[in-house]
mmCIF file of C-alpha atoms in Angstrom:
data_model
loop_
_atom_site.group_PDB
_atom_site.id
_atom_site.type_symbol
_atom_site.label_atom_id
_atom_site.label_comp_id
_atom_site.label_asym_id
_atom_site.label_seq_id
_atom_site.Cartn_x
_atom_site.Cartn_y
_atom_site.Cartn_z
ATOM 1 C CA UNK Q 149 46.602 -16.294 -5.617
ATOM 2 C CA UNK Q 150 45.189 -15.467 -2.386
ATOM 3 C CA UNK Q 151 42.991 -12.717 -3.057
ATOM 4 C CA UNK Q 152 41.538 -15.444 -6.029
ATOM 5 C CA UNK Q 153 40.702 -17.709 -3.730
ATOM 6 C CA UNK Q 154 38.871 -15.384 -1.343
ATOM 7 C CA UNK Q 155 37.144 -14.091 -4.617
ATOM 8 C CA UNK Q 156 35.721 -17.479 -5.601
ATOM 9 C CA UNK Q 157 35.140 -18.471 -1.901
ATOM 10 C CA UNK Q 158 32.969 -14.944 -1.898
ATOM 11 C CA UNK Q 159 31.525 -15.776 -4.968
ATOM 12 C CA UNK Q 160 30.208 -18.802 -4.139
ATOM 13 C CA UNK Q 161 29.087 -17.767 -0.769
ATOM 14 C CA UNK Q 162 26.871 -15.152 -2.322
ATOM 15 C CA UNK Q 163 25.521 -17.621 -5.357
ATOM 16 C CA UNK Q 164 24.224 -19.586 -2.448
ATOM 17 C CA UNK Q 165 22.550 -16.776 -0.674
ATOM 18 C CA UNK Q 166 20.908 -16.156 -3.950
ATOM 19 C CA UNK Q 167 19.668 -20.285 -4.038
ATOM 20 C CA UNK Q 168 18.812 -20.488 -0.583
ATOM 21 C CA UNK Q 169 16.922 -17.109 -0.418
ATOM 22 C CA UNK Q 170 15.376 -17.767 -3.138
ATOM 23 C CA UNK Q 171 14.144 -21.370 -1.877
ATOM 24 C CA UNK Q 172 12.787 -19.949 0.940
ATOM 25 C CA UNK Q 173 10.668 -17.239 -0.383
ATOM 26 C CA UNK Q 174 9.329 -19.668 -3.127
ATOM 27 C CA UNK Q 175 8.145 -22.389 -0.449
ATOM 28 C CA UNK Q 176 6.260 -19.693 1.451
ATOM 29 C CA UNK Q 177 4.766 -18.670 -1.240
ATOM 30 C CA UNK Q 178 3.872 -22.086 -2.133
ATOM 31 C CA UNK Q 179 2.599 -22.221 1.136
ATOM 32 C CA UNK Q 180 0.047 -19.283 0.667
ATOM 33 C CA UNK Q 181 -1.285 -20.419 -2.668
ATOM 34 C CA UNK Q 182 -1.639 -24.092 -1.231
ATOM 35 C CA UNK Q 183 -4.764 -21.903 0.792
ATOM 36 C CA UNK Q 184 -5.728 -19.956 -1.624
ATOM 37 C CA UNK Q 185 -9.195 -21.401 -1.990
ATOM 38 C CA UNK Q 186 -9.551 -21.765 2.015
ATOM 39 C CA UNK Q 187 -12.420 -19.127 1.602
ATOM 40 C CA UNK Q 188 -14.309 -20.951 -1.333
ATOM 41 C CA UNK Q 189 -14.450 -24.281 1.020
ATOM 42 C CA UNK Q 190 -15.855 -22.105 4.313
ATOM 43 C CA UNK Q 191 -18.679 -20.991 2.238
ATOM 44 C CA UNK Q 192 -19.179 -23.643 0.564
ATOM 45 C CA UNK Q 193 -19.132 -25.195 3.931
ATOM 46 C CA UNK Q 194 -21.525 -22.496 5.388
ATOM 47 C CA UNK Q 195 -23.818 -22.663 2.539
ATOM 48 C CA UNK Q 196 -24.030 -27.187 3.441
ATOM 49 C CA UNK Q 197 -24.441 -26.469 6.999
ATOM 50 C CA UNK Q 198 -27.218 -24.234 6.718
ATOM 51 C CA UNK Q 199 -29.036 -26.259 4.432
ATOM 52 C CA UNK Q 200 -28.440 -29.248 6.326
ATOM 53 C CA UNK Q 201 -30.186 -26.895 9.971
ATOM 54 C CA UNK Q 202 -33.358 -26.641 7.577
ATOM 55 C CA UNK Q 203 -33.290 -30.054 6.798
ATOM 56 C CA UNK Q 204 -32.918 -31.342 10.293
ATOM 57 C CA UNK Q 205 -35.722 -28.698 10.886
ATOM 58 C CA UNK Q 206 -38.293 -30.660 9.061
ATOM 59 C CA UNK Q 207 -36.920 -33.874 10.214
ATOM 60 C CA UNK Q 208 -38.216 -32.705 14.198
ATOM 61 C CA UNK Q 209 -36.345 -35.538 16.466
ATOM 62 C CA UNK Q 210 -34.479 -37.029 14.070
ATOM 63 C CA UNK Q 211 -32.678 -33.831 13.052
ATOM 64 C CA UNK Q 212 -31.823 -32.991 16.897
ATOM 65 C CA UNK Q 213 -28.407 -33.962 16.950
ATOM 66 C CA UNK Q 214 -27.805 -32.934 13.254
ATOM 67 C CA UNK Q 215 -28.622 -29.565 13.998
ATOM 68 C CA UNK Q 216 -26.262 -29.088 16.811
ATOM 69 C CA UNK Q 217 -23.584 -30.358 14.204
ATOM 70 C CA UNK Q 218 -24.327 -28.022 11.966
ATOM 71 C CA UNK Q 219 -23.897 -25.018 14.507
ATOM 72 C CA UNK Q 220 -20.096 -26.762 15.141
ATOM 73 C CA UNK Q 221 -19.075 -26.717 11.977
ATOM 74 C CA UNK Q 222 -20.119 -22.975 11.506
ATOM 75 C CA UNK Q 223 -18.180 -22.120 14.237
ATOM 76 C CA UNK Q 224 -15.390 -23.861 11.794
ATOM 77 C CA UNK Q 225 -16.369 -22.036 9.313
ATOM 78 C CA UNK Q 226 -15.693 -18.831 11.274
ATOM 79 C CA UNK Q 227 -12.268 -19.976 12.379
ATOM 80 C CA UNK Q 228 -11.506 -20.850 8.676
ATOM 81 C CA UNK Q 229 -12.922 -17.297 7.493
ATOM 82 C CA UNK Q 230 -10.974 -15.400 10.031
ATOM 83 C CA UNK Q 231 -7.449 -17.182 8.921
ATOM 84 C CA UNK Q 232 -8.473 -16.663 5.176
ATOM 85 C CA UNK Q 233 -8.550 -13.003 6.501
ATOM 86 C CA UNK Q 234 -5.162 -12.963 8.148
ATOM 87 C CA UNK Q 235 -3.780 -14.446 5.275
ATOM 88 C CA UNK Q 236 -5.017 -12.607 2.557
ATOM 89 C CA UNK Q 237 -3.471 -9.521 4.106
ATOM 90 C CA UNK Q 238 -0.263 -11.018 3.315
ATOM 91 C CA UNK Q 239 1.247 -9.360 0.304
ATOM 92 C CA UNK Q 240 4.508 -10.267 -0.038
ATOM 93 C CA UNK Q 241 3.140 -13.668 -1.884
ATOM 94 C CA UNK Q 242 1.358 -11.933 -4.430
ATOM 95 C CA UNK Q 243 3.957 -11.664 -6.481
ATOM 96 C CA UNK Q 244 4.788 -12.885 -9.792
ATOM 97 C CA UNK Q 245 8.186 -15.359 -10.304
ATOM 98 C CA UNK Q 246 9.922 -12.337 -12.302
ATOM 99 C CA UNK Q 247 9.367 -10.118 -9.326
ATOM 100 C CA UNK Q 248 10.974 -12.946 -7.093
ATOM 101 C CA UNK Q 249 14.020 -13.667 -9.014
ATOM 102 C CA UNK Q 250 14.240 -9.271 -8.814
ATOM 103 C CA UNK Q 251 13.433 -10.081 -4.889
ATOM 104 C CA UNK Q 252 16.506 -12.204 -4.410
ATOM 105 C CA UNK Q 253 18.887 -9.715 -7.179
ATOM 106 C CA UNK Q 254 19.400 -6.733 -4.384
ATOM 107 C CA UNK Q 255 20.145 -8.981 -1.424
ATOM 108 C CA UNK Q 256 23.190 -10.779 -3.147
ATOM 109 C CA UNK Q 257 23.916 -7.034 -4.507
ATOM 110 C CA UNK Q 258 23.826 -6.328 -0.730
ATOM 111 C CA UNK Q 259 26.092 -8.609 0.288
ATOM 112 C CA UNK Q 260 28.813 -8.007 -2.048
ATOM 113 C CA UNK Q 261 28.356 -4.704 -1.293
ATOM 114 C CA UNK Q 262 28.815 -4.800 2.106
ATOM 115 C CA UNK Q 263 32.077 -7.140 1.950
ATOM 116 C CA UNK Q 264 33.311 -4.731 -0.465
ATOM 117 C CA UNK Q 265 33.007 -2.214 1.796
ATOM 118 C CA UNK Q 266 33.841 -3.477 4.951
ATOM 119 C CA UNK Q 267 37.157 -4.396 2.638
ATOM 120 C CA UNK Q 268 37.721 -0.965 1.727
ATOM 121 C CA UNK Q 269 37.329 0.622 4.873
ATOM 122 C CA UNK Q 270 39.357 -1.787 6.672
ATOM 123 C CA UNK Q 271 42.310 -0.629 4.393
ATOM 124 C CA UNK Q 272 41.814 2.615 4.874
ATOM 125 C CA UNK Q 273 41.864 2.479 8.655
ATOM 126 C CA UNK Q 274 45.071 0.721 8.727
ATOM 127 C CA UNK Q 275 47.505 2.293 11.060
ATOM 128 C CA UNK Q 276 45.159 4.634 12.138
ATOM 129 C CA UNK Q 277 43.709 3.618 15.474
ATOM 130 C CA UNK Q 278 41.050 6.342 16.650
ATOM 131 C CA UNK Q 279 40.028 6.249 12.894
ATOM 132 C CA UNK Q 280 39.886 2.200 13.075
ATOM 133 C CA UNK Q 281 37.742 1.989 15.535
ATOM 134 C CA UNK Q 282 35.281 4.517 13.741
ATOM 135 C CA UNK Q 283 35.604 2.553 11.078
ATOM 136 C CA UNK Q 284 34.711 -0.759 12.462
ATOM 137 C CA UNK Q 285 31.904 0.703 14.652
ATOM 138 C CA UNK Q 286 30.358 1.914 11.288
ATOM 139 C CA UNK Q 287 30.654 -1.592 9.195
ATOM 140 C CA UNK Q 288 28.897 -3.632 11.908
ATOM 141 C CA UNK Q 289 26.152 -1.058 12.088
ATOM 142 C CA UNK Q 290 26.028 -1.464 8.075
ATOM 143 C CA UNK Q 291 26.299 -5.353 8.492
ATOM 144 C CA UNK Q 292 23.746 -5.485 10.810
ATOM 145 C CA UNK Q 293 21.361 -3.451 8.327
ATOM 146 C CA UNK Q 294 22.471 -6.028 5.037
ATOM 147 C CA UNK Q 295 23.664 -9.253 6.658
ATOM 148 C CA UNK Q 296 21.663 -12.495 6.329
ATOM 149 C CA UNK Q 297 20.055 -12.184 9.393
ATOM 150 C CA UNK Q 298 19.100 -8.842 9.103
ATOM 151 C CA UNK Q 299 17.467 -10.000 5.825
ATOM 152 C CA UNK Q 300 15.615 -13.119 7.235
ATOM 153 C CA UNK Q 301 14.693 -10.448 10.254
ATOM 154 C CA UNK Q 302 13.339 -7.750 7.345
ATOM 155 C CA UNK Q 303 11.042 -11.193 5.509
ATOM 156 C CA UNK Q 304 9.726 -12.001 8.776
ATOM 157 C CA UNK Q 305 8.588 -8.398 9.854
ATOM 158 C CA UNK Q 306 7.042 -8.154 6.453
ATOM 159 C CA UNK Q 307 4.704 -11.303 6.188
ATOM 160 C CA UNK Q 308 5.304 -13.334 9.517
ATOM 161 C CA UNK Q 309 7.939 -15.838 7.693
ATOM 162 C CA UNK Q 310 7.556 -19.379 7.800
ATOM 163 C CA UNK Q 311 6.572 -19.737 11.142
ATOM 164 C CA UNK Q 312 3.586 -17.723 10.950
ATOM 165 C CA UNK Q 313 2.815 -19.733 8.079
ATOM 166 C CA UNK Q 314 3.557 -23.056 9.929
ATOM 167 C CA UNK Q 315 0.863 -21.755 12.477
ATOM 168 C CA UNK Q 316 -1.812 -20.867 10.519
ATOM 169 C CA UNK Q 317 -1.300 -24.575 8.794
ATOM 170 C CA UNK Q 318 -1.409 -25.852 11.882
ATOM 171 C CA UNK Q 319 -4.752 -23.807 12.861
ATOM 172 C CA UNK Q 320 -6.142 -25.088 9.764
ATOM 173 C CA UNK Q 321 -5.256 -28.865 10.627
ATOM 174 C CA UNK Q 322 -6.961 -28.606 14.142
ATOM 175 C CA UNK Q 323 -10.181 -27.592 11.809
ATOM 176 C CA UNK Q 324 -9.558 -30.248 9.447
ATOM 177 C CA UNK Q 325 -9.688 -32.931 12.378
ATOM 178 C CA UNK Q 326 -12.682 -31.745 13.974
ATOM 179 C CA UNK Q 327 -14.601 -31.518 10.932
ATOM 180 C CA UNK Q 328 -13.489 -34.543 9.830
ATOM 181 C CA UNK Q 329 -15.266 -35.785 13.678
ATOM 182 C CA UNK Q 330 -18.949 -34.120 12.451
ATOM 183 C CA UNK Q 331 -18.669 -35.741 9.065
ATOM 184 C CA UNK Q 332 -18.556 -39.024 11.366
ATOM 185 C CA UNK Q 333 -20.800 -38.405 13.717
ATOM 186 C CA UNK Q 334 -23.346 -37.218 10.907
ATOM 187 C CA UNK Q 335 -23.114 -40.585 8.924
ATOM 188 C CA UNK Q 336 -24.100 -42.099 12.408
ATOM 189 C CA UNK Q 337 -26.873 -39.823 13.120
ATOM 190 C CA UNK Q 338 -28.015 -40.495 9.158
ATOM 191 C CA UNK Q 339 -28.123 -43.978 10.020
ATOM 192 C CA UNK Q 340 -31.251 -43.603 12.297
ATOM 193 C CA UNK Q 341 -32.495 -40.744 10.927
ATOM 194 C CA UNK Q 342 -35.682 -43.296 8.941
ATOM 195 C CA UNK Q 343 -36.695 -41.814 6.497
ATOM 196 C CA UNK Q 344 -34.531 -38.896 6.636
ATOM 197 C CA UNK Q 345 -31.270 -41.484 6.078
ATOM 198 C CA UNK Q 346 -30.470 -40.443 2.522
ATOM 199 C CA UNK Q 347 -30.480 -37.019 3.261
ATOM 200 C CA UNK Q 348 -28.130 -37.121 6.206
ATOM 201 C CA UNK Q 349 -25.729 -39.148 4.442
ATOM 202 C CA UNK Q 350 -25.473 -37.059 1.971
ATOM 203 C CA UNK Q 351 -24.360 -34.213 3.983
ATOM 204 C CA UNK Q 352 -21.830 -36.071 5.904
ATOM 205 C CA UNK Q 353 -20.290 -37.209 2.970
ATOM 206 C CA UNK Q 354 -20.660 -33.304 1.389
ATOM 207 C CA UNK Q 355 -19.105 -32.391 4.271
ATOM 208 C CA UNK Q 356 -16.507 -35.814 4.614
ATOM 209 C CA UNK Q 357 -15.699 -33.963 0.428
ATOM 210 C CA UNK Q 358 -14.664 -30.714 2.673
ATOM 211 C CA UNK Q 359 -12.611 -32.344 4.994
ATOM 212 C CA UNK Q 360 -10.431 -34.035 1.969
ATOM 213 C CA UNK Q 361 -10.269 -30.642 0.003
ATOM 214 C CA UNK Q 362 -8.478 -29.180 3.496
ATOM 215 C CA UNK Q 363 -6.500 -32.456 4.164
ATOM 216 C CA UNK Q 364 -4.573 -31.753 0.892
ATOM 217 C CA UNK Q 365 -3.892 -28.182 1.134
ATOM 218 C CA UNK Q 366 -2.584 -28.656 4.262
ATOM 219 C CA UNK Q 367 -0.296 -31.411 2.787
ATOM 220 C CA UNK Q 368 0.650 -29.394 0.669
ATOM 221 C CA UNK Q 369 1.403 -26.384 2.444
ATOM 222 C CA UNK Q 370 3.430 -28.533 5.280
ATOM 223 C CA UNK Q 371 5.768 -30.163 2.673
ATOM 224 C CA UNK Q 372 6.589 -26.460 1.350
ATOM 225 C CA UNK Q 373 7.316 -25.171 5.016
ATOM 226 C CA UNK Q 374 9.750 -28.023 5.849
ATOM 227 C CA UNK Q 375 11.826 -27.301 2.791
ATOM 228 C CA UNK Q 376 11.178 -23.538 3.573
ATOM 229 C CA UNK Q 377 12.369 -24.359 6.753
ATOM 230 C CA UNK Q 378 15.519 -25.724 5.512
ATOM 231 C CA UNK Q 379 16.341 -23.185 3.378
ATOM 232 C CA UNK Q 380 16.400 -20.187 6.423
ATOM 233 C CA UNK Q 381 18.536 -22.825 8.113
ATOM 234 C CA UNK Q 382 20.952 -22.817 5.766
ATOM 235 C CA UNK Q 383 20.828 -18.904 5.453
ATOM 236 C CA UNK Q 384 21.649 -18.608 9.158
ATOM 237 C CA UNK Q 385 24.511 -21.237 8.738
ATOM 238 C CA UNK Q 386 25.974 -18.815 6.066
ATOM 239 C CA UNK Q 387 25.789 -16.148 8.257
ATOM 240 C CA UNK Q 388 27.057 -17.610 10.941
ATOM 241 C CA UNK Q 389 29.944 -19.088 9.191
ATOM 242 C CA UNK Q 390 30.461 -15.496 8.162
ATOM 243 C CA UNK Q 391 31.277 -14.101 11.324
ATOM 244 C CA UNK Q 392 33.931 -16.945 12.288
#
């Protein structure tokens, strides 16, 4: 009765491994392809900006201030290009949803395995100390290569985990607010830019179209890493409950 207990308890320690890893690798990924059109907007953004320099060109003094606006928001552009870069070096994301369900397979296979063994091996060592001690030496090396933590430890290595994806939403959120500042200050400059008004306005709201395009990815992306976030929480409560 016992050892059917312990069974079930395993059992359903492991199924929830399998959810929770699961959750976690599907909200980062979520996460990546909430940016995965971050480098269409900074060209697109480029391309407005340096039309809007030639415009402000023509326009002599009343273009002054758009102009320097338009050098900002390339320097956005930049920072938006370079995490698009960082990102797209990621390739643990890439994946399709079979290969995830085969991602999560092997780590619940590793788990059982390793209880199985460290079940085995303590039998075996009964009543022999020097041989015991071997022994246990040998399945906290093995835990410590299969465990939960060692797992989370091993998604992190490979692709950063979710806080590297927390920061780079939170990179792209600082650009989001500045731009969001020159689309402003553009629709004031517009406003007594004569004759050049029209043309103005139409690039800060162009650029006010950018700034909404980024405010939702980033929505998106934060509402995937809080329930990613979750999820290796409740990994690392399974764990630890493990070693009690």
């Amino acid at each position: 009765m016992q050892d059917s207990v312990s069974s079930y308890a395993s059992e359903t320690s492991n199924q929830q491994v399998a959810h929770f890893q699961q959750e976690l690798f599907g909200q980062c990924r979520s996460t990546f392809e909430a940016f995965q059109g971050l480098g269409d907007v900074a060209e697109d953004m480029r391309i407005l900006s340096l039309n809007a320099e030639l415009a402000a060109g023509r326009a002599g003094t009343y273009g002054v201030s758009i102009r320097a606006l338009t050098q900002y928001t390339r320097e956005l552009v930049n920072r938006l290009e370079q995490i698009n870069l960082e990102m797209r070096k990621v390739d643990a994301f890439k994946d399709d949803e079979s290969e995830e369900g085969a991602t999560a397979a092997p780590t619940v296979e590793a788990v059982e395995y390793a209880e199985e063994e460290a079940y085995s091996e303590e039998n075996a060592a009964e009543g022999q100390e020097d041989d015991a001690q071997e022994e246990e030496n040998a399945e906290a090396s093995y835990e410590e290569e299969t465990g939960i933590a060692a797992l989370i430890h091993k998604f992190e290595e490979e692709n950063g985990g979710v806080k590297y994806l927390n920061e780079q939403a939170k990179r792209i959120a600082e650009v989001v607010s500045q731009s969001n500042s020159i689309a402003t200050n553009m629709a004031i400059e517009a406003a007594t830019a004569g004759q050049y008004e029209d043309t103005f306005t139409n690039v800060a709201n162009d650029m006010r179209g950018f700034v909404n395009t980024l405010k939702n990815m980033v929505t998106r992306a934060q509402d995937s890493i809080e329930k990613a976030f979750r999820a290796e929480k409740s990994l690392k409560e399974i764990d630890t409950a493990a070693r009690q």
